[in-house]
PDB file of C-alpha atoms in Angstrom:
ATOM      1  CA  MET N   1      -9.693 -37.678  16.266  1.00 48.00           C
ATOM      2  CA  LYS N   2      -6.474 -38.907  14.559  1.00 54.00           C
ATOM      3  CA  ILE N   3      -5.377 -37.633  11.256  1.00 57.00           C
ATOM      4  CA  ASN N   4      -2.838 -39.672   9.447  1.00 58.00           C
ATOM      5  CA  LEU N   5       0.006 -38.364   7.447  1.00 52.00           C
ATOM      6  CA  LEU N   6      -1.606 -39.480   4.114  1.00 51.00           C
ATOM      7  CA  THR N   7      -4.665 -37.341   4.905  1.00 52.00           C
ATOM      8  CA  ILE N   8      -2.592 -34.298   5.769  1.00 48.00           C
ATOM      9  CA  LEU N   9      -0.654 -34.707   2.539  1.00 48.00           C
ATOM     10  CA  THR N  10      -3.811 -35.126   0.488  1.00 52.00           C
ATOM     11  CA  ILE N  11      -5.347 -31.894   1.988  1.00 47.00           C
ATOM     12  CA  CYS N  12      -2.004 -29.945   1.318  1.00 45.00           C
ATOM     13  CA  LEU N  13      -1.982 -31.216  -2.274  1.00 43.00           C
ATOM     14  CA  VAL N  14      -5.573 -30.294  -2.991  1.00 43.00           C
ATOM     15  CA  THR N  15      -5.099 -26.877  -1.391  1.00 43.00           C
ATOM     16  CA  ASN N  16      -1.935 -26.372  -3.579  1.00 43.00           C
ATOM     17  CA  LEU N  17      -3.841 -27.434  -6.792  1.00 40.00           C
ATOM     18  CA  GLN N  18      -6.658 -25.024  -6.048  1.00 41.00           C
ATOM     19  CA  ALA N  19      -4.203 -22.143  -5.624  1.00 42.00           C
ATOM     20  CA  GLN N  20      -2.456 -23.067  -8.825  1.00 45.00           C
ATOM     21  CA  GLN N  21      -5.810 -23.291 -10.707  1.00 49.00           C
ATOM     22  CA  THR N  22      -6.831 -19.838  -9.285  1.00 75.00           C
ATOM     23  CA  THR N  23      -3.487 -18.338 -10.490  1.00 77.00           C
ATOM     24  CA  ALA N  24      -3.791 -20.105 -13.848  1.00 81.00           C
ATOM     25  CA  SER N  25      -7.402 -18.891 -14.285  1.00 85.00           C
ATOM     26  CA  LEU N  26      -6.345 -15.338 -13.494  1.00 84.00           C
ATOM     27  CA  GLU N  27      -3.561 -15.499 -15.976  1.00 85.00           C
ATOM     28  CA  LYS N  28      -5.934 -16.749 -18.645  1.00 89.00           C
ATOM     29  CA  LYS N  29      -8.329 -13.873 -17.821  1.00 87.00           C
ATOM     30  CA  LEU N  30      -5.468 -11.402 -17.972  1.00 86.00           C
ATOM     31  CA  ALA N  31      -4.504 -12.667 -21.410  1.00 88.00           C
ATOM     32  CA  SER N  32      -8.064 -12.433 -22.576  1.00 89.00           C
ATOM     33  CA  TYR N  33      -8.223  -8.869 -21.379  1.00 86.00           C
ATOM     34  CA  ALA N  34      -4.973  -7.998 -23.100  1.00 86.00           C
ATOM     35  CA  ALA N  35      -6.194  -9.415 -26.300  1.00 90.00           C
ATOM     36  CA  GLN N  36      -9.423  -7.431 -26.004  1.00 89.00           C
ATOM     37  CA  LEU N  37      -7.476  -4.275 -25.534  1.00 84.00           C
ATOM     38  CA  THR N  38      -5.201  -5.026 -28.500  1.00 85.00           C
ATOM     39  CA  GLY N  39      -8.313  -5.604 -30.670  1.00 88.00           C
ATOM     40  CA  LEU N  40      -9.846  -2.288 -29.479  1.00 85.00           C
ATOM     41  CA  ARG N  41      -6.534  -0.457 -30.240  1.00 84.00           C
ATOM     42  CA  LYS N  42      -6.470  -1.977 -33.741  1.00 87.00           C
ATOM     43  CA  GLU N  43     -10.135  -0.843 -34.300  1.00 88.00           C
ATOM     44  CA  HIS N  44      -9.534   2.669 -32.935  1.00 85.00           C
ATOM     45  CA  VAL N  45      -6.157   3.671 -34.099  1.00 81.00           C
ATOM     46  CA  ASN N  46      -6.341   7.217 -32.760  1.00 81.00           C
ATOM     47  CA  HIS N  47      -4.797   6.593 -29.287  1.00 72.00           C
ATOM     48  CA  ARG N  48      -1.557   7.484 -27.491  1.00 78.00           C
ATOM     49  CA  THR N  49       1.022   4.922 -26.386  1.00 78.00           C
ATOM     50  CA  MET N  50       1.169   4.940 -22.480  1.00 74.00           C
ATOM     51  CA  PRO N  51       3.834   3.559 -20.291  1.00 79.00           C
ATOM     52  CA  ASN N  52       3.250   0.384 -18.547  1.00 79.00           C
ATOM     53  CA  ILE N  53       2.752   1.274 -14.948  1.00 82.00           C
ATOM     54  CA  PRO N  54       1.049  -1.378 -13.152  1.00 90.00           C
ATOM     55  CA  PHE N  55      -1.483  -0.249 -10.698  1.00 92.00           C
ATOM     56  CA  TYR N  56      -5.215  -0.704  -9.907  1.00 92.00           C
ATOM     57  CA  LEU N  57      -7.852   1.698  -8.665  1.00 94.00           C
ATOM     58  CA  PHE N  58     -10.393   0.201  -6.216  1.00 94.00           C
ATOM     59  CA  GLY N  59     -13.611   1.822  -5.054  1.00 93.00           C
ATOM     60  CA  MET N  60     -16.590   1.693  -7.313  1.00 91.00           C
ATOM     61  CA  GLY N  61     -19.358   4.243  -6.881  1.00 90.00           C
ATOM     62  CA  ASP N  62     -19.552   6.026  -3.507  1.00 91.00           C
ATOM     63  CA  ARG N  63     -16.806   3.913  -1.838  1.00 92.00           C
ATOM     64  CA  THR N  64     -13.457   4.988  -0.439  1.00 93.00           C
ATOM     65  CA  LYS N  65     -10.911   5.064  -3.398  1.00 95.00           C
ATOM     66  CA  MET N  66      -7.813   2.941  -2.980  1.00 96.00           C
ATOM     67  CA  ILE N  67      -4.813   2.372  -5.188  1.00 96.00           C
ATOM     68  CA  TYR N  68      -2.782  -0.775  -5.327  1.00 97.00           C
ATOM     69  CA  LYS N  69       0.691  -0.252  -6.747  1.00 96.00           C
ATOM     70  CA  ASN N  70       4.106  -1.869  -6.004  1.00 95.00           C
ATOM     71  CA  GLY N  71       2.947  -3.946  -3.053  1.00 96.00           C
ATOM     72  CA  ASN N  72       1.127  -1.076  -1.416  1.00 97.00           C
ATOM     73  CA  LEU N  73      -2.683  -0.466  -0.961  1.00 97.00           C
ATOM     74  CA  LEU N  74      -3.078   3.259  -0.510  1.00 97.00           C
ATOM     75  CA  ASN N  75      -5.986   5.514   0.371  1.00 96.00           C
ATOM     76  CA  ALA N  76      -6.267   7.417  -2.944  1.00 95.00           C
ATOM     77  CA  VAL N  77      -7.362  10.710  -1.373  1.00 95.00           C
ATOM     78  CA  THR N  78      -5.029  10.912   1.595  1.00 96.00           C
ATOM     79  CA  GLY N  79      -2.066   8.860   0.349  1.00 95.00           C
ATOM     80  CA  ASP N  80      -2.058   6.773   3.620  1.00 97.00           C
ATOM     81  CA  THR N  81      -0.831   3.247   3.445  1.00 97.00           C
ATOM     82  CA  LEU N  82      -3.460   0.774   4.367  1.00 96.00           C
ATOM     83  CA  TYR N  83      -1.544  -2.383   3.580  1.00 96.00           C
ATOM     84  CA  GLN N  84       1.927  -3.018   2.563  1.00 97.00           C
ATOM     85  CA  TRP N  85       3.635  -6.268   1.263  1.00 97.00           C
ATOM     86  CA  LYS N  86       7.048  -7.432  -0.142  1.00 97.00           C
ATOM     87  CA  VAL N  87       5.823  -8.853  -3.396  1.00 96.00           C
ATOM     88  CA  LYS N  88       7.586 -11.596  -5.363  1.00 96.00           C
ATOM     89  CA  LYS N  89       4.726 -11.841  -7.992  1.00 94.00           C
ATOM     90  CA  GLU N  90       1.696  -9.720  -8.774  1.00 94.00           C
ATOM     91  CA  LEU N  91      -1.262 -10.293 -11.214  1.00 93.00           C
ATOM     92  CA  ILE N  92      -3.436  -7.302 -11.724  1.00 93.00           C
ATOM     93  CA  VAL N  93      -6.593  -8.382 -13.671  1.00 92.00           C
ATOM     94  CA  PRO N  94      -8.799  -5.265 -14.212  1.00 91.00           C
ATOM     95  CA  SER N  95     -11.638  -7.101 -15.909  1.00 89.00           C
ATOM     96  CA  GLU N  96     -12.081  -9.168 -12.733  1.00 90.00           C
ATOM     97  CA  TYR N  97     -11.508  -6.368 -10.285  1.00 91.00           C
ATOM     98  CA  TYR N  98      -8.857  -8.405  -8.825  1.00 93.00           C
ATOM     99  CA  VAL N  99      -5.143  -8.263  -7.684  1.00 94.00           C
ATOM    100  CA  TYR N 100      -3.306 -11.396  -6.693  1.00 94.00           C
ATOM    101  CA  LEU N 101       0.023 -11.198  -4.801  1.00 95.00           C
ATOM    102  CA  LEU N 102       2.522 -13.797  -3.833  1.00 94.00           C
ATOM    103  CA  THR N 103       4.803 -12.333  -1.229  1.00 96.00           C
ATOM    104  CA  VAL N 104       8.548 -12.961  -0.721  1.00 96.00           C
ATOM    105  CA  SER N 105       7.564 -15.108   2.302  1.00 95.00           C
ATOM    106  CA  GLY N 106       5.243 -17.187   0.204  1.00 94.00           C
ATOM    107  CA  ASP N 107       1.893 -15.736   1.334  1.00 93.00           C
ATOM    108  CA  LYS N 108      -0.829 -15.421  -1.140  1.00 93.00           C
ATOM    109  CA  ILE N 109      -2.939 -12.208  -1.050  1.00 93.00           C
ATOM    110  CA  HIS N 110      -6.132 -11.576  -2.834  1.00 93.00           C
ATOM    111  CA  ILE N 111      -7.407  -7.986  -3.282  1.00 93.00           C
ATOM    112  CA  TYR N 112     -10.651  -7.793  -4.957  1.00 92.00           C
ATOM    113  CA  GLU N 113     -13.926  -5.839  -5.267  1.00 93.00           C
ATOM    114  CA  ASN N 114     -17.419  -6.851  -5.841  1.00 90.00           C
ATOM    115  CA  GLU N 115     -20.978  -5.374  -5.292  1.00 90.00           C
ATOM    116  CA  LYS N 116     -20.496  -5.805  -1.497  1.00 89.00           C
ATOM    117  CA  GLY N 117     -17.173  -3.985  -1.077  1.00 90.00           C
ATOM    118  CA  VAL N 118     -13.414  -4.237  -1.343  1.00 92.00           C
ATOM    119  CA  PHE N 119     -11.744  -7.163   0.277  1.00 92.00           C
ATOM    120  CA  VAL N 120      -8.220  -8.183   1.235  1.00 93.00           C
ATOM    121  CA  LYS N 121      -7.770 -11.941   1.804  1.00 91.00           C
ATOM    122  CA  GLU N 122      -4.572 -13.109   3.539  1.00 90.00           C
ATOM    123  CA  GLY N 123      -4.682 -16.770   4.050  1.00 80.00           C
ATOM    124  CA  LYS N 124      -7.922 -17.512   5.853  1.00 79.00           C
ATOM    125  CA  LYS N 125      -8.397 -13.851   7.018  1.00 84.00           C
TER     126      LYS N 125
END
């Protein structure tokens, strides 16, 4: 089966557009989440100002608890490093149970949780 250069370029373009749409979608969801928090803080003024320390805790219910922070996914109980990346950009979207990473080498990492478990997607793995 022969694949011409135009087909390869088209596949690359579509894949890149899908990745950009995913990032843009996550950024919109994060902005919506931040707006909701701001509204909640205006409604309930009795709160403390907290430092902005980006992290996310995975592990709903009776699952193993894991913390993502600064390019590391850690076992929250033992402190063991489960995964580690050199991160160029990160998006933590708590309302979606989702962390998106762009590594220094250009890899896209998706860490997310749903009713079936916690997943780390690197490329097609």
